Amino acid sequence: MDLADRVVGSVLGLALGDAVGAPFEFLRAVNVPDPLPALELPWMDLPPGSTTDDTAMARNLARSLSERGGFDADDLVGRHLEWFLSDPADAGTLTRRVLRRVARGEDAEAAARAVWEERGPEVSAGNGSVMYCAPLGCAYAHRPRELVELAPRLSALTHVDGRCRTAGLAVTLAVAGLVRGEEREAVVRSALDAVREREGGEELEHLVDVVGSSRAIDGPDQGFCLFTAAVGLQAMVRSPDFERGIRRVVSLGGDTDSNAAVAGALLGALVGESGLPAAWLRRLRDRDAIRAEAEALVPLAATGS
Ligand SMILES: [Mg+2]
């Protein structure tokens, strides 16, 4: 398995996780069907295999990175805005509030800060930035020191809360480590080490051990960014393969599409495109376009190697 396989695996894995989780979003775990009908049910009247805002924003990020040759905040916000104004089937609460302000001419970071101050930290640590950040980790796979600055900045375009920035940094560092071909135990350890002193860093480390067992993620705080990062990192370390990992994440209920999108990006970087379930890939909508966008990231992923 080479670097290109892992980059494409990560981006397609994100889309697969999103599509598998979408029909079960916001269900309690007990109400998620078992066995899980994967890519068999519609979502928002769209056909099975459709993806949601997680994949839409990840694709904006992937296209922006490859066309701009790296992270370009203004270009990315422009793509998010264009998508938002196209009236998508869904968009996260915080993202919607921020992009509405951006549409009126406000700067994204300032708008995100204003929304955060308006709403307060209790309801401002949603997973709307961590859910789509993985392509940044692919593009900067061999430049992890740059990720330490860029991943929190990416989050702050919509989610300025320190815990969201921490979650995004941990996930992008882990994706980068996997794309470099490092061993998964070492990858999760070094990602958690890198964020331990940051806001929410210790909580994230704890959650990686306990989400889905002693800590449920299907309650009122289900969209919490640290749940989504933790369940993804846990799946990456513990799953025997991509399919069983994603099935387990979705079975936990809560924000199933975003949780599985992050788990899918991480597991996809681990197993590569060749390790993704072929039957699932066949049913993924826009698969070929997503695949091409992922391939365009490969030269960036190799930069600095
Ligand atoms: Mg979604």
PDB file of C-alpha atoms and ligand atoms in Angstrom:
ATOM      1  CA  MET A   1       0.000   0.000   0.000  1.00  0.00           C
ATOM      2  CA  ASP A   2       1.417   3.374  -0.946  1.00  0.00           C
ATOM      3  CA  LEU A   3       0.798   6.987  -0.026  1.00  0.00           C
ATOM      4  CA  ALA A   4      -1.728   7.547  -2.820  1.00  0.00           C
ATOM      5  CA  ASP A   5      -3.771   4.552  -1.702  1.00  0.00           C
ATOM      6  CA  ARG A   6      -3.909   5.904   1.847  1.00  0.00           C
ATOM      7  CA  VAL A   7      -4.845   9.463   0.790  1.00  0.00           C
ATOM      8  CA  VAL A   8      -7.641   8.225  -1.480  1.00  0.00           C
ATOM      9  CA  GLY A   9      -8.682   5.747   1.218  1.00  0.00           C
ATOM     10  CA  SER A  10      -9.019   8.557   3.756  1.00  0.00           C
ATOM     11  CA  VAL A  11     -11.173  10.832   1.598  1.00  0.00           C
ATOM     12  CA  LEU A  12     -13.378   8.024   0.276  1.00  0.00           C
ATOM     13  CA  GLY A  13     -13.512   6.577   3.792  1.00  0.00           C
ATOM     14  CA  LEU A  14     -14.861   9.878   5.125  1.00  0.00           C
ATOM     15  CA  ALA A  15     -17.601   9.893   2.478  1.00  0.00           C
ATOM     16  CA  LEU A  16     -18.462   6.220   3.127  1.00  0.00           C
ATOM     17  CA  GLY A  17     -18.741   6.741   6.876  1.00  0.00           C
ATOM     18  CA  ASP A  18     -20.939   9.797   6.306  1.00  0.00           C
ATOM     19  CA  ALA A  19     -23.207   7.914   3.892  1.00  0.00           C
ATOM     20  CA  VAL A  20     -23.506   4.829   6.129  1.00  0.00           C
ATOM     21  CA  GLY A  21     -24.298   6.959   9.187  1.00  0.00           C
ATOM     22  CA  ALA A  22     -26.632   9.493   7.565  1.00  0.00           C
ATOM     23  CA  PRO A  23     -29.983   7.634   7.832  1.00  0.00           C
ATOM     24  CA  PHE A  24     -29.472   7.078  11.591  1.00  0.00           C
ATOM     25  CA  GLU A  25     -28.425  10.602  12.620  1.00  0.00           C
ATOM     26  CA  PHE A  26     -29.563  11.579  16.141  1.00  0.00           C
ATOM     27  CA  LEU A  27     -31.025   8.171  17.046  1.00  0.00           C
ATOM     28  CA  ARG A  28     -30.475   6.694  20.479  1.00  0.00           C
ATOM     29  CA  ALA A  29     -28.206   3.636  20.266  1.00  0.00           C
ATOM     30  CA  VAL A  30     -31.097   1.309  21.198  1.00  0.00           C
ATOM     31  CA  ASN A  31     -33.031   2.535  18.152  1.00  0.00           C
ATOM     32  CA  VAL A  32     -30.255   1.932  15.606  1.00  0.00           C
ATOM     33  CA  PRO A  33     -31.205  -1.262  13.725  1.00  0.00           C
ATOM     34  CA  ASP A  34     -29.008  -4.326  14.217  1.00  0.00           C
ATOM     35  CA  PRO A  35     -27.830  -5.600  11.795  1.00  0.00           C
ATOM     36  CA  LEU A  36     -27.361  -2.171  10.304  1.00  0.00           C
ATOM     37  CA  PRO A  37     -28.699  -1.658   6.779  1.00  0.00           C
ATOM     38  CA  ALA A  38     -25.605   0.006   5.295  1.00  0.00           C
ATOM     39  CA  LEU A  39     -26.151   2.278   2.273  1.00  0.00           C
ATOM     40  CA  GLU A  40     -29.619   0.776   1.824  1.00  0.00           C
ATOM     41  CA  LEU A  41     -31.874   3.505   3.218  1.00  0.00           C
ATOM     42  CA  PRO A  42     -32.626   6.992   1.885  1.00  0.00           C
ATOM     43  CA  TRP A  43     -31.538  10.141   3.717  1.00  0.00           C
ATOM     44  CA  MET A  44     -33.679  13.314   3.536  1.00  0.00           C
ATOM     45  CA  ASP A  45     -35.530  11.854   0.533  1.00  0.00           C
ATOM     46  CA  LEU A  46     -32.200  11.421  -1.259  1.00  0.00           C
ATOM     47  CA  PRO A  47     -31.248   7.962  -2.569  1.00  0.00           C
ATOM     48  CA  PRO A  48     -29.237   5.447  -0.483  1.00  0.00           C
ATOM     49  CA  GLY A  49     -25.507   6.151  -0.647  1.00  0.00           C
ATOM     50  CA  SER A  50     -26.013   9.933  -0.476  1.00  0.00           C
ATOM     51  CA  THR A  51     -23.598  11.945   1.623  1.00  0.00           C
ATOM     52  CA  THR A  52     -24.305  14.952   3.856  1.00  0.00           C
ATOM     53  CA  ASP A  53     -22.697  18.263   4.848  1.00  0.00           C
ATOM     54  CA  ASP A  54     -19.627  16.472   6.251  1.00  0.00           C
ATOM     55  CA  THR A  55     -18.629  15.225   2.811  1.00  0.00           C
ATOM     56  CA  ALA A  56     -19.704  18.426   1.049  1.00  0.00           C
ATOM     57  CA  MET A  57     -17.407  20.501   3.263  1.00  0.00           C
ATOM     58  CA  ALA A  58     -14.582  17.937   3.053  1.00  0.00           C
ATOM     59  CA  ARG A  59     -14.812  18.105  -0.732  1.00  0.00           C
ATOM     60  CA  ASN A  60     -14.682  21.905  -0.608  1.00  0.00           C
ATOM     61  CA  LEU A  61     -11.537  21.557   1.494  1.00  0.00           C
ATOM     62  CA  ALA A  62      -9.932  18.946  -0.769  1.00  0.00           C
ATOM     63  CA  ARG A  63     -10.603  20.993  -3.916  1.00  0.00           C
ATOM     64  CA  SER A  64      -9.373  24.182  -2.282  1.00  0.00           C
ATOM     65  CA  LEU A  65      -6.161  22.532  -1.080  1.00  0.00           C
ATOM     66  CA  SER A  66      -5.288  21.009  -4.439  1.00  0.00           C
ATOM     67  CA  GLU A  67      -6.258  24.019  -6.556  1.00  0.00           C
ATOM     68  CA  ARG A  68      -4.570  26.579  -4.265  1.00  0.00           C
ATOM     69  CA  GLY A  69      -1.526  24.367  -3.557  1.00  0.00           C
ATOM     70  CA  GLY A  70      -2.205  24.403   0.191  1.00  0.00           C
ATOM     71  CA  PHE A  71      -4.424  25.909   2.866  1.00  0.00           C
ATOM     72  CA  ASP A  72      -6.073  29.167   1.737  1.00  0.00           C
ATOM     73  CA  ALA A  73      -8.700  30.308   4.230  1.00  0.00           C
ATOM     74  CA  ASP A  74     -10.414  32.857   1.962  1.00  0.00           C
ATOM     75  CA  ASP A  75     -10.681  30.420  -0.918  1.00  0.00           C
ATOM     76  CA  LEU A  76     -12.105  27.717   1.347  1.00  0.00           C
ATOM     77  CA  VAL A  77     -14.661  30.050   2.940  1.00  0.00           C
ATOM     78  CA  GLY A  78     -15.705  31.122  -0.566  1.00  0.00           C
ATOM     79  CA  ARG A  79     -16.368  27.486  -1.481  1.00  0.00           C
ATOM     80  CA  HIS A  80     -18.286  26.856   1.752  1.00  0.00           C
ATOM     81  CA  LEU A  81     -20.384  29.947   1.083  1.00  0.00           C
ATOM     82  CA  GLU A  82     -21.162  28.911  -2.482  1.00  0.00           C
ATOM     83  CA  TRP A  83     -22.232  25.486  -1.203  1.00  0.00           C
ATOM     84  CA  PHE A  84     -24.329  27.021   1.579  1.00  0.00           C
ATOM     85  CA  LEU A  85     -26.089  29.369  -0.860  1.00  0.00           C
ATOM     86  CA  SER A  86     -26.909  26.391  -3.111  1.00  0.00           C
ATOM     87  CA  ASP A  87     -29.455  25.342  -0.440  1.00  0.00           C
ATOM     88  CA  PRO A  88     -27.961  21.993   0.649  1.00  0.00           C
ATOM     89  CA  ALA A  89     -30.151  19.356   2.346  1.00  0.00           C
ATOM     90  CA  ASP A  90     -28.467  20.125   5.674  1.00  0.00           C
ATOM     91  CA  ALA A  91     -25.875  22.348   7.312  1.00  0.00           C
ATOM     92  CA  GLY A  92     -24.762  22.387  10.962  1.00  0.00           C
ATOM     93  CA  THR A  93     -26.233  24.985  13.336  1.00  0.00           C
ATOM     94  CA  LEU A  94     -23.035  26.901  13.987  1.00  0.00           C
ATOM     95  CA  THR A  95     -21.839  26.660  10.396  1.00  0.00           C
ATOM     96  CA  ARG A  96     -25.170  28.022   9.189  1.00  0.00           C
ATOM     97  CA  ARG A  97     -25.027  30.973  11.580  1.00  0.00           C
ATOM     98  CA  VAL A  98     -21.456  31.803  10.603  1.00  0.00           C
ATOM     99  CA  LEU A  99     -22.001  31.480   6.843  1.00  0.00           C
ATOM    100  CA  ARG A 100     -25.112  33.667   7.036  1.00  0.00           C
ATOM    101  CA  ARG A 101     -22.920  36.408   8.468  1.00  0.00           C
ATOM    102  CA  VAL A 102     -20.217  35.757   5.860  1.00  0.00           C
ATOM    103  CA  ALA A 103     -22.893  36.112   3.158  1.00  0.00           C
ATOM    104  CA  ARG A 104     -23.544  39.610   4.519  1.00  0.00           C
ATOM    105  CA  GLY A 105     -19.858  40.485   4.100  1.00  0.00           C
ATOM    106  CA  GLU A 106     -18.370  39.594   7.482  1.00  0.00           C
ATOM    107  CA  ASP A 107     -14.973  37.939   7.796  1.00  0.00           C
ATOM    108  CA  ALA A 108     -15.408  34.233   8.638  1.00  0.00           C
ATOM    109  CA  GLU A 109     -13.177  34.146  11.706  1.00  0.00           C
ATOM    110  CA  ALA A 110     -14.747  37.291  13.141  1.00  0.00           C
ATOM    111  CA  ALA A 111     -18.211  35.918  12.403  1.00  0.00           C
ATOM    112  CA  ALA A 112     -17.338  32.608  14.081  1.00  0.00           C
ATOM    113  CA  ARG A 113     -16.075  34.466  17.139  1.00  0.00           C
ATOM    114  CA  ALA A 114     -19.223  36.607  17.300  1.00  0.00           C
ATOM    115  CA  VAL A 115     -21.444  33.520  17.059  1.00  0.00           C
ATOM    116  CA  TRP A 116     -19.407  31.815  19.789  1.00  0.00           C
ATOM    117  CA  GLU A 117     -19.748  34.839  22.083  1.00  0.00           C
ATOM    118  CA  GLU A 118     -23.459  35.076  21.359  1.00  0.00           C
ATOM    119  CA  ARG A 119     -24.178  31.429  22.113  1.00  0.00           C
ATOM    120  CA  GLY A 120     -21.668  30.693  24.867  1.00  0.00           C
ATOM    121  CA  PRO A 121     -19.319  27.726  25.256  1.00  0.00           C
ATOM    122  CA  GLU A 122     -22.031  25.306  26.448  1.00  0.00           C
ATOM    123  CA  VAL A 123     -23.481  24.960  22.965  1.00  0.00           C
ATOM    124  CA  SER A 124     -20.515  26.038  20.840  1.00  0.00           C
ATOM    125  CA  ALA A 125     -18.303  22.967  20.857  1.00  0.00           C
ATOM    126  CA  GLY A 126     -20.071  21.105  18.078  1.00  0.00           C
ATOM    127  CA  ASN A 127     -18.341  18.787  15.649  1.00  0.00           C
ATOM    128  CA  GLY A 128     -18.953  20.899  12.518  1.00  0.00           C
ATOM    129  CA  SER A 129     -15.268  21.573  11.897  1.00  0.00           C
ATOM    130  CA  VAL A 130     -13.714  18.301  13.057  1.00  0.00           C
ATOM    131  CA  MET A 131     -16.130  16.336  10.870  1.00  0.00           C
ATOM    132  CA  TYR A 132     -14.545  17.546   7.647  1.00  0.00           C
ATOM    133  CA  CYS A 133     -10.902  18.365   8.527  1.00  0.00           C
ATOM    134  CA  ALA A 134      -9.247  15.077   7.454  1.00  0.00           C
ATOM    135  CA  PRO A 135      -8.168  16.211   3.937  1.00  0.00           C
ATOM    136  CA  LEU A 136      -5.973  18.847   5.615  1.00  0.00           C
ATOM    137  CA  GLY A 137      -4.142  16.029   7.399  1.00  0.00           C
ATOM    138  CA  CYS A 138      -3.658  14.258   4.066  1.00  0.00           C
ATOM    139  CA  ALA A 139      -2.315  17.366   2.308  1.00  0.00           C
ATOM    140  CA  TYR A 140       0.157  18.140   5.114  1.00  0.00           C
ATOM    141  CA  ALA A 141       1.016  14.517   5.895  1.00  0.00           C
ATOM    142  CA  HIS A 142       4.752  15.192   5.759  1.00  0.00           C
ATOM    143  CA  ARG A 143       4.536  18.684   7.274  1.00  0.00           C
ATOM    144  CA  PRO A 144       2.990  17.968  10.696  1.00  0.00           C
ATOM    145  CA  ARG A 145       4.517  21.082  12.254  1.00  0.00           C
ATOM    146  CA  GLU A 146       2.443  23.178   9.846  1.00  0.00           C
ATOM    147  CA  LEU A 147      -0.668  21.287  10.922  1.00  0.00           C
ATOM    148  CA  VAL A 148      -0.168  22.540  14.462  1.00  0.00           C
ATOM    149  CA  GLU A 149      -0.891  26.024  13.168  1.00  0.00           C
ATOM    150  CA  LEU A 150      -3.269  25.245  10.284  1.00  0.00           C
ATOM    151  CA  ALA A 151      -5.678  22.735  11.852  1.00  0.00           C
ATOM    152  CA  PRO A 152      -6.806  25.119  14.634  1.00  0.00           C
ATOM    153  CA  ARG A 153      -7.110  27.909  12.051  1.00  0.00           C
ATOM    154  CA  LEU A 154      -9.284  25.714   9.853  1.00  0.00           C
ATOM    155  CA  SER A 155     -11.593  25.031  12.781  1.00  0.00           C
ATOM    156  CA  ALA A 156     -11.771  28.713  13.743  1.00  0.00           C
ATOM    157  CA  LEU A 157     -13.317  29.603  10.372  1.00  0.00           C
ATOM    158  CA  THR A 158     -16.583  28.220  11.793  1.00  0.00           C
ATOM    159  CA  HIS A 159     -15.833  26.805  15.278  1.00  0.00           C
ATOM    160  CA  VAL A 160     -13.495  28.937  17.434  1.00  0.00           C
ATOM    161  CA  ASP A 161     -14.070  27.029  20.678  1.00  0.00           C
ATOM    162  CA  GLY A 162     -10.730  25.725  21.969  1.00  0.00           C
ATOM    163  CA  ARG A 163     -12.054  22.160  22.183  1.00  0.00           C
ATOM    164  CA  CYS A 164     -13.051  22.202  18.494  1.00  0.00           C
ATOM    165  CA  ARG A 165      -9.569  23.407  17.566  1.00  0.00           C
ATOM    166  CA  THR A 166      -8.028  20.672  19.727  1.00  0.00           C
ATOM    167  CA  ALA A 167     -10.243  17.980  18.181  1.00  0.00           C
ATOM    168  CA  GLY A 168      -9.330  19.088  14.654  1.00  0.00           C
ATOM    169  CA  LEU A 169      -5.637  19.117  15.438  1.00  0.00           C
ATOM    170  CA  ALA A 170      -5.701  15.613  16.947  1.00  0.00           C
ATOM    171  CA  VAL A 171      -7.619  14.179  13.984  1.00  0.00           C
ATOM    172  CA  THR A 172      -5.480  15.838  11.306  1.00  0.00           C
ATOM    173  CA  LEU A 173      -2.241  14.794  13.042  1.00  0.00           C
ATOM    174  CA  ALA A 174      -3.517  11.214  13.218  1.00  0.00           C
ATOM    175  CA  VAL A 175      -4.553  11.211   9.558  1.00  0.00           C
ATOM    176  CA  ALA A 176      -1.105  12.583   8.666  1.00  0.00           C
ATOM    177  CA  GLY A 177       0.663   9.860  10.651  1.00  0.00           C
ATOM    178  CA  LEU A 178      -1.379   7.119   9.002  1.00  0.00           C
ATOM    179  CA  VAL A 179      -0.814   8.579   5.527  1.00  0.00           C
ATOM    180  CA  ARG A 180       2.930   8.463   6.275  1.00  0.00           C
ATOM    181  CA  GLY A 181       2.466   4.754   6.937  1.00  0.00           C
ATOM    182  CA  GLU A 182       3.103   4.808  10.673  1.00  0.00           C
ATOM    183  CA  GLU A 183       1.718   2.173  12.998  1.00  0.00           C
ATOM    184  CA  ARG A 184      -1.701   3.006  14.474  1.00  0.00           C
ATOM    185  CA  GLU A 185      -0.830   2.698  18.174  1.00  0.00           C
ATOM    186  CA  ALA A 186       2.051   5.117  17.739  1.00  0.00           C
ATOM    187  CA  VAL A 187      -0.143   7.448  15.681  1.00  0.00           C
ATOM    188  CA  VAL A 188      -2.866   7.771  18.309  1.00  0.00           C
ATOM    189  CA  ARG A 189      -0.301   8.212  21.095  1.00  0.00           C
ATOM    190  CA  SER A 190       1.532  11.005  19.327  1.00  0.00           C
ATOM    191  CA  ALA A 191      -1.704  12.777  18.311  1.00  0.00           C
ATOM    192  CA  LEU A 192      -2.917  12.733  21.927  1.00  0.00           C
ATOM    193  CA  ASP A 193       0.513  13.801  23.238  1.00  0.00           C
ATOM    194  CA  ALA A 194       0.457  16.765  20.864  1.00  0.00           C
ATOM    195  CA  VAL A 195      -2.854  18.109  22.203  1.00  0.00           C
ATOM    196  CA  ARG A 196      -2.651  17.154  25.890  1.00  0.00           C
ATOM    197  CA  GLU A 197      -1.845  20.691  27.084  1.00  0.00           C
ATOM    198  CA  ARG A 198      -4.539  22.265  24.907  1.00  0.00           C
ATOM    199  CA  GLU A 199      -8.128  22.950  25.892  1.00  0.00           C
ATOM    200  CA  GLY A 200      -9.988  19.632  26.044  1.00  0.00           C
ATOM    201  CA  GLY A 201      -6.811  17.647  25.388  1.00  0.00           C
ATOM    202  CA  GLU A 202      -6.951  15.547  28.566  1.00  0.00           C
ATOM    203  CA  GLU A 203     -10.692  15.028  28.158  1.00  0.00           C
ATOM    204  CA  LEU A 204     -10.116  13.780  24.628  1.00  0.00           C
ATOM    205  CA  GLU A 205      -7.539  11.282  25.832  1.00  0.00           C
ATOM    206  CA  HIS A 206      -9.962   9.979  28.457  1.00  0.00           C
ATOM    207  CA  LEU A 207     -12.830   9.785  25.958  1.00  0.00           C
ATOM    208  CA  VAL A 208     -10.792   7.720  23.493  1.00  0.00           C
ATOM    209  CA  ASP A 209     -10.790   5.002  26.179  1.00  0.00           C
ATOM    210  CA  VAL A 210     -14.410   5.227  27.295  1.00  0.00           C
ATOM    211  CA  VAL A 211     -16.715   6.444  24.496  1.00  0.00           C
ATOM    212  CA  GLY A 212     -19.250   3.800  23.622  1.00  0.00           C
ATOM    213  CA  SER A 213     -18.707   1.864  26.860  1.00  0.00           C
ATOM    214  CA  SER A 214     -18.893   3.814  30.123  1.00  0.00           C
ATOM    215  CA  ARG A 215     -19.550   7.075  28.215  1.00  0.00           C
ATOM    216  CA  ALA A 216     -22.624   7.143  25.963  1.00  0.00           C
ATOM    217  CA  ILE A 217     -22.542   9.495  22.978  1.00  0.00           C
ATOM    218  CA  ASP A 218     -26.239   9.425  22.055  1.00  0.00           C
ATOM    219  CA  GLY A 219     -27.541  11.827  24.714  1.00  0.00           C
ATOM    220  CA  PRO A 220     -28.350  15.553  24.480  1.00  0.00           C
ATOM    221  CA  ASP A 221     -24.647  16.415  24.026  1.00  0.00           C
ATOM    222  CA  GLN A 222     -24.322  14.050  21.068  1.00  0.00           C
ATOM    223  CA  GLY A 223     -22.793  16.521  18.601  1.00  0.00           C
ATOM    224  CA  PHE A 224     -19.849  17.359  20.926  1.00  0.00           C
ATOM    225  CA  CYS A 225     -16.593  17.713  18.976  1.00  0.00           C
ATOM    226  CA  LEU A 226     -14.576  15.637  21.455  1.00  0.00           C
ATOM    227  CA  PHE A 227     -17.008  12.706  21.145  1.00  0.00           C
ATOM    228  CA  THR A 228     -16.582  12.704  17.391  1.00  0.00           C
ATOM    229  CA  ALA A 229     -12.788  12.921  17.530  1.00  0.00           C
ATOM    230  CA  ALA A 230     -12.602  10.308  20.308  1.00  0.00           C
ATOM    231  CA  VAL A 231     -14.880   7.763  18.670  1.00  0.00           C
ATOM    232  CA  GLY A 232     -12.895   8.122  15.441  1.00  0.00           C
ATOM    233  CA  LEU A 233      -9.520   7.668  17.142  1.00  0.00           C
ATOM    234  CA  GLN A 234     -10.855   4.729  19.139  1.00  0.00           C
ATOM    235  CA  ALA A 235     -12.194   3.051  15.992  1.00  0.00           C
ATOM    236  CA  MET A 236      -8.854   3.603  14.268  1.00  0.00           C
ATOM    237  CA  VAL A 237      -6.955   1.794  17.035  1.00  0.00           C
ATOM    238  CA  ARG A 238      -9.430  -0.987  17.853  1.00  0.00           C
ATOM    239  CA  SER A 239     -11.234  -1.932  14.645  1.00  0.00           C
ATOM    240  CA  PRO A 240     -10.390  -5.242  12.967  1.00  0.00           C
ATOM    241  CA  ASP A 241     -11.286  -3.722   9.576  1.00  0.00           C
ATOM    242  CA  PHE A 242     -13.023  -0.733   7.982  1.00  0.00           C
ATOM    243  CA  GLU A 243     -16.496  -2.188   7.741  1.00  0.00           C
ATOM    244  CA  ARG A 244     -16.752  -3.508  11.283  1.00  0.00           C
ATOM    245  CA  GLY A 245     -15.271  -0.259  12.611  1.00  0.00           C
ATOM    246  CA  ILE A 246     -17.889   1.891  10.884  1.00  0.00           C
ATOM    247  CA  ARG A 247     -20.743  -0.432  11.856  1.00  0.00           C
ATOM    248  CA  ARG A 248     -19.743  -0.197  15.496  1.00  0.00           C
ATOM    249  CA  VAL A 249     -19.448   3.621  15.433  1.00  0.00           C
ATOM    250  CA  VAL A 250     -22.922   3.982  13.880  1.00  0.00           C
ATOM    251  CA  SER A 251     -24.369   1.453  16.359  1.00  0.00           C
ATOM    252  CA  LEU A 252     -23.488   3.877  19.181  1.00  0.00           C
ATOM    253  CA  GLY A 253     -26.122   6.321  17.891  1.00  0.00           C
ATOM    254  CA  GLY A 254     -25.977  10.100  18.305  1.00  0.00           C
ATOM    255  CA  ASP A 255     -24.396  12.131  15.533  1.00  0.00           C
ATOM    256  CA  THR A 256     -23.828   8.981  13.508  1.00  0.00           C
ATOM    257  CA  ASP A 257     -22.885  10.546  10.171  1.00  0.00           C
ATOM    258  CA  SER A 258     -20.213  12.870  11.563  1.00  0.00           C
ATOM    259  CA  ASN A 259     -18.873  10.265  13.979  1.00  0.00           C
ATOM    260  CA  ALA A 260     -18.593   7.748  11.148  1.00  0.00           C
ATOM    261  CA  ALA A 261     -17.158  10.352   8.758  1.00  0.00           C
ATOM    262  CA  VAL A 262     -14.209  10.963  11.101  1.00  0.00           C
ATOM    263  CA  ALA A 263     -13.819   7.257  11.871  1.00  0.00           C
ATOM    264  CA  GLY A 264     -14.014   6.556   8.129  1.00  0.00           C
ATOM    265  CA  ALA A 265     -11.326   9.121   7.303  1.00  0.00           C
ATOM    266  CA  LEU A 266      -8.995   7.602   9.896  1.00  0.00           C
ATOM    267  CA  LEU A 267      -9.729   3.951   9.101  1.00  0.00           C
ATOM    268  CA  GLY A 268      -9.551   4.736   5.381  1.00  0.00           C
ATOM    269  CA  ALA A 269      -6.073   6.250   5.828  1.00  0.00           C
ATOM    270  CA  LEU A 270      -5.105   3.115   7.750  1.00  0.00           C
ATOM    271  CA  VAL A 271      -6.347   0.488   5.294  1.00  0.00           C
ATOM    272  CA  GLY A 272      -6.082   2.486   2.061  1.00  0.00           C
ATOM    273  CA  GLU A 273      -8.533   2.515  -0.817  1.00  0.00           C
ATOM    274  CA  SER A 274      -7.793  -1.177  -1.412  1.00  0.00           C
ATOM    275  CA  GLY A 275      -9.059  -1.950   2.115  1.00  0.00           C
ATOM    276  CA  LEU A 276     -12.449  -0.242   1.705  1.00  0.00           C
ATOM    277  CA  PRO A 277     -15.451  -2.560   1.272  1.00  0.00           C
ATOM    278  CA  ALA A 278     -16.077  -2.818  -2.478  1.00  0.00           C
ATOM    279  CA  ALA A 279     -19.819  -3.399  -2.038  1.00  0.00           C
ATOM    280  CA  TRP A 280     -20.098  -0.127  -0.106  1.00  0.00           C
ATOM    281  CA  LEU A 281     -18.005   1.806  -2.620  1.00  0.00           C
ATOM    282  CA  ARG A 282     -20.297   0.667  -5.436  1.00  0.00           C
ATOM    283  CA  ARG A 283     -23.264   2.262  -3.661  1.00  0.00           C
ATOM    284  CA  LEU A 284     -21.547   5.560  -2.754  1.00  0.00           C
ATOM    285  CA  ARG A 285     -23.028   8.483  -4.690  1.00  0.00           C
ATOM    286  CA  ASP A 286     -20.493  10.702  -6.541  1.00  0.00           C
ATOM    287  CA  ARG A 287     -17.785   8.137  -5.841  1.00  0.00           C
ATOM    288  CA  ASP A 288     -15.764   8.838  -8.990  1.00  0.00           C
ATOM    289  CA  ALA A 289     -15.760  12.605  -8.475  1.00  0.00           C
ATOM    290  CA  ILE A 290     -14.749  12.235  -4.820  1.00  0.00           C
ATOM    291  CA  ARG A 291     -12.023   9.805  -5.818  1.00  0.00           C
ATOM    292  CA  ALA A 292     -10.612  12.244  -8.404  1.00  0.00           C
ATOM    293  CA  GLU A 293     -10.581  15.066  -5.833  1.00  0.00           C
ATOM    294  CA  ALA A 294      -8.732  12.814  -3.413  1.00  0.00           C
ATOM    295  CA  GLU A 295      -6.138  11.853  -6.018  1.00  0.00           C
ATOM    296  CA  ALA A 296      -5.454  15.530  -6.657  1.00  0.00           C
ATOM    297  CA  LEU A 297      -4.264  15.775  -3.029  1.00  0.00           C
ATOM    298  CA  VAL A 298      -1.541  13.173  -3.486  1.00  0.00           C
ATOM    299  CA  PRO A 299       1.222  15.556  -4.696  1.00  0.00           C
ATOM    300  CA  LEU A 300       0.614  17.766  -1.651  1.00  0.00           C
ATOM    301  CA  ALA A 301       0.651  14.710   0.619  1.00  0.00           C
ATOM    302  CA  ALA A 302       4.074  13.774  -0.749  1.00  0.00           C
ATOM    303  CA  THR A 303       5.482  17.294  -0.284  1.00  0.00           C
ATOM    304  CA  GLY A 304       8.197  17.323   2.331  1.00  0.00           C
ATOM    305  CA  SER A 305       8.720  13.568   2.321  1.00  0.00           C
TER     306      SER A 305
HETATM  307 MG    MG B   1     -23.832  15.549   8.334  1.00  0.00          MG
END
